[in-house]
Amino acid sequence: NGTAAGAATVRVDGRGTLSLTGFTAASTILLSAGDGDDVLSITAGTGTNFTITADAGGPSGSDTVVFNGTSGDDVVTYTPSATVAANATVVVNGITTNVVDTETITINGLGQATADSITVNEALAGTNDSVVLTPGTADDGAFRMNSSSPVTFLSLETRNVNTGTGTDTLTVNTSAANNTVTVAGAAGANTVTVDGALTTFTHDTTASDILVVNLGDGDDTATVTPTTGIADAINGGSGSDTLNVVNGA
């Protein structure tokens, strides 16, 4: 039923649900959607680390792989491929899915818990990474690391972008509304809060990493507490914006 250990449910293009049960940690499951613009929907259970390969197939078009969480607190990690933009590895509650040839990914925490989390990892240690994060309403939003397929997330309360080593940039784009942004945290673990939704930017402090906040339209307020190990760039848009700088540690 997709909620027990060793279980998951899968749907392809809205057709009937396929239930997977009784799989052990040594199991491997291959889902091959073939050609066309496909939607693969995966709902993983908890407690068993079996592996799924979700191959959305060619040609390059509008394939989507959707991951659904549970009614509990879900733990998600996302790691893009270092060599193929349409490939990635997504782990939901200990169950690994290798995503192949998909143009978009959606991760849905379902909104039934208050501590769903996602960690976005760099593809390869030491690379210079660029991550663009666009927060949405409440705990929704979207991100893209380098040239990888874009990811939309829903109802994920805790977000961590971990770019590891290298010279990295996190760009946060706010909406056209009147946004309130707070940049704070500690060296190597800076935080960006947009209208109450917090994201942690985990990075090394030996390189010249950059945090960019584009305020966009609206009358926005940004409060920044600078730290060592990162350069902050706050770009105002149209409207009457306010920038407050607090003496940092």
Short mmCIF file of C-alpha atoms in Angstrom, two decimals:
data_model
loop_
_atom_site.label_atom_id
_atom_site.label_comp_id
_atom_site.label_asym_id
_atom_site.label_seq_id
_atom_site.Cartn_x
_atom_site.Cartn_y
_atom_site.Cartn_z
CA ASN A 1 0.00 0.00 0.00
CA GLY A 2 3.02 2.28 -0.16
CA THR A 3 3.17 2.96 3.58
CA ALA A 4 4.65 -0.22 5.03
CA ALA A 5 8.28 -1.30 5.13
CA GLY A 6 9.43 -2.66 1.77
CA ALA A 7 6.44 -1.18 -0.03
CA ALA A 8 5.68 1.45 -2.64
CA THR A 9 3.02 2.35 -5.17
CA VAL A 10 3.67 3.47 -8.74
CA ARG A 11 1.46 5.11 -11.37
CA VAL A 12 2.39 5.87 -14.98
CA ASP A 13 0.43 8.50 -16.92
CA GLY A 14 -2.52 8.32 -14.52
CA ARG A 15 -3.24 4.67 -15.19
CA GLY A 16 -4.04 2.08 -12.51
CA THR A 17 -1.85 1.95 -9.42
CA LEU A 18 0.81 -0.77 -9.21
CA SER A 19 1.48 -1.90 -5.62
CA LEU A 20 4.94 -3.15 -4.69
CA THR A 21 5.19 -5.10 -1.42
CA GLY A 22 7.66 -7.32 0.38
CA PHE A 23 10.83 -5.96 -1.22
CA THR A 24 14.07 -6.22 0.74
CA ALA A 25 17.05 -3.90 0.81
CA ALA A 26 18.75 -5.98 -1.90
CA SER A 27 15.86 -5.50 -4.34
CA THR A 28 16.06 -3.35 -7.48
CA ILE A 29 13.00 -2.23 -9.46
CA LEU A 30 13.15 -0.80 -13.00
CA LEU A 31 10.30 1.40 -14.28
CA SER A 32 10.61 2.18 -17.99
CA ALA A 33 8.05 4.62 -19.42
CA GLY A 34 9.29 4.55 -23.02
CA ASP A 35 8.79 7.37 -25.52
CA GLY A 36 6.31 10.21 -25.17
CA ASP A 37 5.61 12.82 -22.51
CA ASP A 38 5.23 10.62 -19.45
CA VAL A 39 4.33 11.12 -15.80
CA LEU A 40 5.70 8.58 -13.32
CA SER A 41 4.27 8.89 -9.79
CA ILE A 42 6.06 7.09 -6.95
CA THR A 43 4.83 6.80 -3.37
CA ALA A 44 7.45 5.11 -1.22
CA GLY A 45 6.89 3.45 2.13
CA THR A 46 9.26 3.69 5.08
CA GLY A 47 11.90 1.54 6.69
CA THR A 48 13.41 -0.34 3.73
CA ASN A 49 16.17 0.90 1.48
CA PHE A 50 15.41 -0.88 -1.80
CA THR A 51 16.29 0.86 -5.07
CA ILE A 52 14.01 2.04 -7.87
CA THR A 53 15.18 3.19 -11.31
CA ALA A 54 12.59 5.46 -12.95
CA ASP A 55 13.45 5.80 -16.63
CA ALA A 56 11.14 8.38 -18.20
CA GLY A 57 12.52 7.55 -21.66
CA GLY A 58 13.11 9.68 -24.71
CA PRO A 59 12.88 11.73 -26.67
CA SER A 60 13.58 14.86 -24.66
CA GLY A 61 10.22 16.50 -24.05
CA SER A 62 8.03 16.93 -21.01
CA ASP A 63 8.56 13.86 -18.85
CA THR A 64 7.87 14.26 -15.13
CA VAL A 65 8.68 12.07 -12.14
CA VAL A 66 6.53 12.77 -9.07
CA PHE A 67 7.48 11.68 -5.55
CA ASN A 68 4.76 11.58 -2.91
CA GLY A 69 5.51 11.55 0.78
CA THR A 70 3.54 9.94 3.58
CA SER A 71 1.25 11.28 6.31
CA GLY A 72 4.27 11.38 8.63
CA ASP A 73 7.47 13.42 8.64
CA ASP A 74 9.24 12.67 5.37
CA VAL A 75 13.00 12.92 4.82
CA VAL A 76 14.06 13.62 1.24
CA THR A 77 17.48 14.06 -0.35
CA TYR A 78 18.11 15.15 -3.93
CA THR A 79 21.42 14.80 -5.77
CA PRO A 80 21.68 15.73 -9.47
CA SER A 81 23.87 13.78 -11.84
CA ALA A 82 27.30 15.26 -12.41
CA THR A 83 27.23 14.32 -16.09
CA VAL A 84 23.62 14.09 -17.37
CA ALA A 85 21.25 17.01 -16.75
CA ALA A 86 18.11 14.84 -16.96
CA ASN A 87 19.34 12.33 -14.36
CA ALA A 88 19.27 12.53 -10.57
CA THR A 89 19.05 10.48 -7.40
CA VAL A 90 16.14 11.07 -5.02
CA VAL A 91 15.90 9.33 -1.65
CA VAL A 92 12.53 9.41 0.14
CA ASN A 93 12.41 7.90 3.62
CA GLY A 94 15.40 5.68 2.88
CA ILE A 95 14.16 4.43 -0.50
CA THR A 96 16.46 5.41 -3.38
CA THR A 97 15.16 6.24 -6.84
CA ASN A 98 17.57 6.80 -9.71
CA VAL A 99 15.80 9.16 -12.09
CA VAL A 100 16.74 8.84 -15.77
CA ASP A 101 15.81 11.08 -18.70
CA THR A 102 13.22 13.32 -17.06
CA GLU A 103 12.72 16.99 -17.77
CA THR A 104 11.04 17.87 -14.44
CA ILE A 105 10.77 16.44 -10.94
CA THR A 106 8.05 17.11 -8.36
CA ILE A 107 8.42 16.26 -4.67
CA ASN A 108 5.23 16.43 -2.61
CA GLY A 109 5.37 16.26 1.18
CA LEU A 110 1.55 16.10 1.19
CA GLY A 111 1.17 18.72 3.94
CA GLN A 112 -0.05 16.24 6.56
CA ALA A 113 2.95 16.69 8.86
CA THR A 114 5.00 19.64 10.09
CA ALA A 115 8.58 18.39 9.75
CA ASP A 116 9.00 17.24 6.15
CA SER A 117 12.53 18.03 4.99
CA ILE A 118 14.64 18.08 1.86
CA THR A 119 18.41 18.30 1.45
CA VAL A 120 19.79 19.34 -1.94
CA ASN A 121 23.33 18.04 -2.45
CA GLU A 122 26.02 19.02 -4.90
CA ALA A 123 26.55 16.55 -7.73
CA LEU A 124 30.29 16.20 -7.31
CA ALA A 125 32.60 17.34 -4.51
CA GLY A 126 34.68 20.38 -5.35
CA THR A 127 32.57 21.63 -8.25
CA ASN A 128 31.51 25.27 -8.55
CA ASP A 129 27.75 25.05 -8.15
CA SER A 130 24.96 27.50 -8.94
CA VAL A 131 21.57 26.91 -7.31
CA VAL A 132 18.47 28.99 -8.05
CA LEU A 133 15.71 28.80 -5.43
CA THR A 134 12.27 30.33 -5.98
CA PRO A 135 10.14 30.08 -2.84
CA GLY A 136 6.41 29.78 -3.41
CA THR A 137 3.48 30.03 -1.06
CA ALA A 138 4.13 28.75 2.46
CA ASP A 139 6.29 25.59 2.18
CA ASP A 140 6.20 25.27 -1.61
CA GLY A 141 8.73 26.37 -4.19
CA ALA A 142 11.16 25.30 -6.90
CA PHE A 143 14.90 24.99 -7.37
CA ARG A 144 17.47 24.10 -9.97
CA MET A 145 21.13 23.17 -9.49
CA ASN A 146 23.37 24.07 -12.40
CA SER A 147 21.78 22.77 -15.64
CA SER A 148 19.91 19.88 -14.01
CA SER A 149 16.19 19.31 -14.55
CA PRO A 150 14.15 21.76 -12.43
CA VAL A 151 12.52 20.49 -9.24
CA THR A 152 9.19 21.66 -7.81
CA PHE A 153 8.51 20.94 -4.14
CA LEU A 154 5.29 21.07 -2.15
CA SER A 155 4.76 21.10 1.62
CA LEU A 156 8.40 20.66 2.63
CA GLU A 157 8.88 22.61 5.84
CA THR A 158 12.67 22.28 6.17
CA ARG A 159 14.99 22.99 3.24
CA ASN A 160 18.77 22.62 3.18
CA VAL A 161 20.93 23.44 0.15
CA ASN A 162 24.33 21.81 0.63
CA THR A 163 26.83 22.84 -2.03
CA GLY A 164 29.84 21.36 -0.24
CA THR A 165 33.21 22.58 -1.48
CA GLY A 166 34.05 24.78 -4.44
CA THR A 167 33.01 28.35 -5.21
CA ASP A 168 29.22 28.23 -5.04
CA THR A 169 26.29 30.60 -5.50
CA LEU A 170 22.75 30.37 -4.11
CA THR A 171 20.30 32.75 -5.79
CA VAL A 172 16.91 33.29 -4.13
CA ASN A 173 14.17 34.90 -6.21
CA THR A 174 11.20 36.30 -4.29
CA SER A 175 7.72 36.98 -5.63
CA ALA A 176 5.98 40.12 -6.85
CA ALA A 177 4.27 40.49 -3.45
CA ASN A 178 5.51 42.52 -0.49
CA ASN A 179 8.09 40.05 0.79
CA THR A 180 9.90 39.93 4.12
CA VAL A 181 13.37 38.41 3.86
CA THR A 182 15.83 37.62 6.64
CA VAL A 183 19.41 36.52 5.99
CA ALA A 184 21.14 35.19 9.10
CA GLY A 185 22.68 32.00 10.48
CA ALA A 186 26.32 31.13 11.12
CA ALA A 187 29.40 30.91 8.92
CA GLY A 188 29.00 27.86 6.69
CA ALA A 189 25.32 27.50 7.59
CA ASN A 190 23.64 30.69 6.50
CA THR A 191 19.86 30.92 6.49
CA VAL A 192 17.40 32.68 4.19
CA THR A 193 13.84 33.16 5.40
CA VAL A 194 11.25 34.40 2.89
CA ASP A 195 7.86 35.22 4.38
CA GLY A 196 8.46 32.75 7.21
CA ALA A 197 9.79 29.87 5.10
CA LEU A 198 13.40 29.07 6.05
CA THR A 199 16.15 27.58 3.89
CA THR A 200 19.64 26.77 5.15
CA PHE A 201 22.60 27.28 2.82
CA THR A 202 25.33 24.84 3.90
CA HIS A 203 28.70 25.52 2.30
CA ASP A 204 32.41 25.60 2.97
CA THR A 205 33.94 28.87 4.15
CA THR A 206 37.32 28.60 2.43
CA ALA A 207 36.02 29.67 -0.99
CA SER A 208 34.26 32.88 -1.97
CA ASP A 209 30.67 31.63 -1.90
CA ILE A 210 27.86 34.04 -2.74
CA LEU A 211 24.27 34.43 -1.57
CA VAL A 212 22.12 36.51 -3.93
CA VAL A 213 18.59 37.64 -3.06
CA ASN A 214 16.51 39.19 -5.84
CA LEU A 215 13.63 41.01 -4.18
CA GLY A 216 11.59 41.49 -7.34
CA ASP A 217 8.49 43.67 -7.38
CA GLY A 218 6.56 44.84 -4.34
CA ASP A 219 7.52 46.80 -1.24
CA ASP A 220 10.03 44.38 0.24
CA THR A 221 11.98 44.39 3.50
CA ALA A 222 15.30 42.57 3.81
CA THR A 223 17.25 42.20 7.04
CA VAL A 224 20.80 40.87 6.72
CA THR A 225 23.16 39.72 9.46
CA PRO A 226 26.49 39.20 7.65
CA THR A 227 28.84 36.34 8.55
CA THR A 228 32.28 35.32 7.43
CA GLY A 229 32.73 32.86 4.57
CA ILE A 230 30.08 34.33 2.27
CA ALA A 231 29.30 37.47 0.29
CA ASP A 232 25.69 38.69 0.42
CA ALA A 233 24.13 40.53 -2.54
CA ILE A 234 20.63 41.97 -2.11
CA ASN A 235 19.05 43.26 -5.34
CA GLY A 236 16.02 45.48 -5.00
CA GLY A 237 13.31 45.54 -7.65
CA SER A 238 10.50 47.94 -8.40
CA GLY A 239 8.58 49.24 -5.43
CA SER A 240 9.79 50.77 -2.18
CA ASP A 241 12.29 48.32 -0.69
CA THR A 242 14.00 48.52 2.71
CA LEU A 243 17.37 46.97 3.59
CA ASN A 244 18.43 46.56 7.24
CA VAL A 245 21.97 45.42 8.03
CA VAL A 246 22.64 44.01 11.51
CA ASN A 247 26.13 43.88 12.94
CA GLY A 248 27.16 40.24 12.49
CA ALA A 249 29.52 37.96 14.35
#
